[in-house]
PDB file of C-alpha atoms in Angstrom:
ATOM      1  CA  MET A   9      49.230 -90.262  75.506  1.00  0.00           C
ATOM      2  CA  VAL A  10      49.890 -89.927  71.789  1.00  0.00           C
ATOM      3  CA  TYR A  11      52.052 -86.871  72.449  1.00  0.00           C
ATOM      4  CA  LEU A  12      54.260 -88.893  74.812  1.00  0.00           C
ATOM      5  CA  LEU A  13      54.696 -91.630  72.229  1.00  0.00           C
ATOM      6  CA  GLU A  14      55.597 -89.046  69.593  1.00  0.00           C
ATOM      7  CA  GLN A  15      58.159 -87.538  71.990  1.00  0.00           C
ATOM      8  CA  GLN A  16      59.711 -90.953  72.643  1.00  0.00           C
ATOM      9  CA  ILE A  17      59.869 -91.704  68.930  1.00  0.00           C
ATOM     10  CA  GLU A  18      61.539 -88.361  68.265  1.00  0.00           C
ATOM     11  CA  GLU A  19      64.077 -88.987  71.049  1.00  0.00           C
ATOM     12  CA  GLN A  20      64.859 -92.435  69.656  1.00  0.00           C
ATOM     13  CA  LEU A  21      65.264 -91.018  66.149  1.00  0.00           C
ATOM     14  CA  TRP A  22      67.588 -88.342  67.549  1.00  0.00           C
ATOM     15  CA  GLU A  23      69.734 -91.004  69.246  1.00  0.00           C
ATOM     16  CA  ILE A  24      69.944 -93.001  66.016  1.00  0.00           C
ATOM     17  CA  TRP A  25      70.784 -89.896  63.988  1.00  0.00           C
ATOM     18  CA  VAL A  26      73.451 -88.716  66.448  1.00  0.00           C
ATOM     19  CA  ASN A  27      75.146 -92.119  66.740  1.00  0.00           C
ATOM     20  CA  LYS A  28      75.135 -93.101  63.066  1.00  0.00           C
ATOM     21  CA  ASP A  29      76.948 -91.519  60.164  1.00  0.00           C
ATOM     22  CA  ILE A  30      73.902 -90.050  58.426  1.00  0.00           C
ATOM     23  CA  GLU A  31      74.499 -87.280  55.921  1.00  0.00           C
ATOM     24  CA  LEU A  32      70.943 -85.937  56.042  1.00  0.00           C
ATOM     25  CA  SER A  33      69.934 -83.211  58.452  1.00  0.00           C
ATOM     26  CA  PHE A  34      67.906 -84.454  61.405  1.00  0.00           C
ATOM     27  CA  ASP A  35      64.712 -82.972  59.945  1.00  0.00           C
ATOM     28  CA  GLU A  36      65.283 -84.693  56.595  1.00  0.00           C
ATOM     29  CA  PHE A  37      66.109 -87.987  58.327  1.00  0.00           C
ATOM     30  CA  LYS A  38      62.989 -87.693  60.467  1.00  0.00           C
ATOM     31  CA  LYS A  39      60.770 -86.936  57.466  1.00  0.00           C
ATOM     32  CA  LYS A  40      62.113 -89.934  55.565  1.00  0.00           C
ATOM     33  CA  THR A  41      61.863 -92.225  58.579  1.00  0.00           C
ATOM     34  CA  VAL A  42      58.521 -91.212  60.034  1.00  0.00           C
ATOM     35  CA  LYS A  43      55.664 -91.355  57.620  1.00  0.00           C
ATOM     36  CA  LYS A  44      52.662 -89.443  58.764  1.00  0.00           C
ATOM     37  CA  SER A  45      49.521 -91.514  58.601  1.00  0.00           C
ATOM     38  CA  THR A  46      46.841 -90.295  56.314  1.00  0.00           C
ATOM     39  CA  SER A  47      43.408 -89.514  57.616  1.00  0.00           C
ATOM     40  CA  LYS A  48      42.562 -93.073  58.671  1.00  0.00           C
ATOM     41  CA  GLN A  49      40.362 -92.991  61.734  1.00  0.00           C
ATOM     42  CA  LEU A  50      41.186 -95.659  64.312  1.00  0.00           C
ATOM     43  CA  SER A  51      38.642 -97.310  66.529  1.00  0.00           C
ATOM     44  CA  LYS A  52      39.184 -97.230  70.299  1.00  0.00           C
ATOM     45  CA  GLU A  53      40.087-100.942  70.173  1.00  0.00           C
ATOM     46  CA  GLU A  54      42.715-100.316  67.468  1.00  0.00           C
ATOM     47  CA  GLU A  55      44.143 -97.399  69.452  1.00  0.00           C
ATOM     48  CA  GLU A  56      44.366 -99.498  72.607  1.00  0.00           C
ATOM     49  CA  GLU A  57      46.010-102.387  70.744  1.00  0.00           C
ATOM     50  CA  ILE A  58      48.608-100.074  69.201  1.00  0.00           C
ATOM     51  CA  LEU A  59      49.315 -98.384  72.533  1.00  0.00           C
ATOM     52  CA  ASN A  60      49.634-101.745  74.295  1.00  0.00           C
ATOM     53  CA  LYS A  61      52.096-103.002  71.666  1.00  0.00           C
ATOM     54  CA  ALA A  62      54.129 -99.801  71.902  1.00  0.00           C
ATOM     55  CA  GLN A  63      54.168 -99.994  75.697  1.00  0.00           C
ATOM     56  CA  SER A  64      55.312-103.630  75.622  1.00  0.00           C
ATOM     57  CA  ILE A  65      58.176-102.665  73.292  1.00  0.00           C
ATOM     58  CA  LEU A  66      59.185 -99.840  75.623  1.00  0.00           C
ATOM     59  CA  ASP A  67      58.938-102.173  78.628  1.00  0.00           C
ATOM     60  CA  MET A  68      61.258-104.664  76.880  1.00  0.00           C
ATOM     61  CA  GLU A  69      63.812-101.918  76.232  1.00  0.00           C
ATOM     62  CA  VAL A  70      63.687-100.795  79.859  1.00  0.00           C
ATOM     63  CA  SER A  71      64.075-104.340  81.184  1.00  0.00           C
ATOM     64  CA  GLU A  72      67.013-104.971  78.806  1.00  0.00           C
ATOM     65  CA  GLU A  73      68.706-101.780  80.008  1.00  0.00           C
ATOM     66  CA  ALA A  74      68.074-102.734  83.628  1.00  0.00           C
ATOM     67  CA  SER A  75      69.579-106.186  83.108  1.00  0.00           C
ATOM     68  CA  ASN A  76      72.764-104.573  81.750  1.00  0.00           C
ATOM     69  CA  ILE A  77      73.302-102.492  84.896  1.00  0.00           C
ATOM     70  CA  LYS A  78      76.111-103.880  87.022  1.00  0.00           C
ATOM     71  CA  ILE A  79      76.142-103.216  90.719  1.00  0.00           C
TER      72      ILE A  79
END
């Protein structure tokens, strides 16, 4: 599950980097944008809360994209 979220974040960063005039390389941009968390251990409840929030954000983006589709 975490891997999928990391993939989605990387894809979103790529889209931002490609569509904006950013002078940094993608790797440099990614390093500056994504800060790796230190060794803080999350409880199962914290993990679930974070995943639920992330999923709700992704669901909002999907529903916004769907509402922009014209048939």
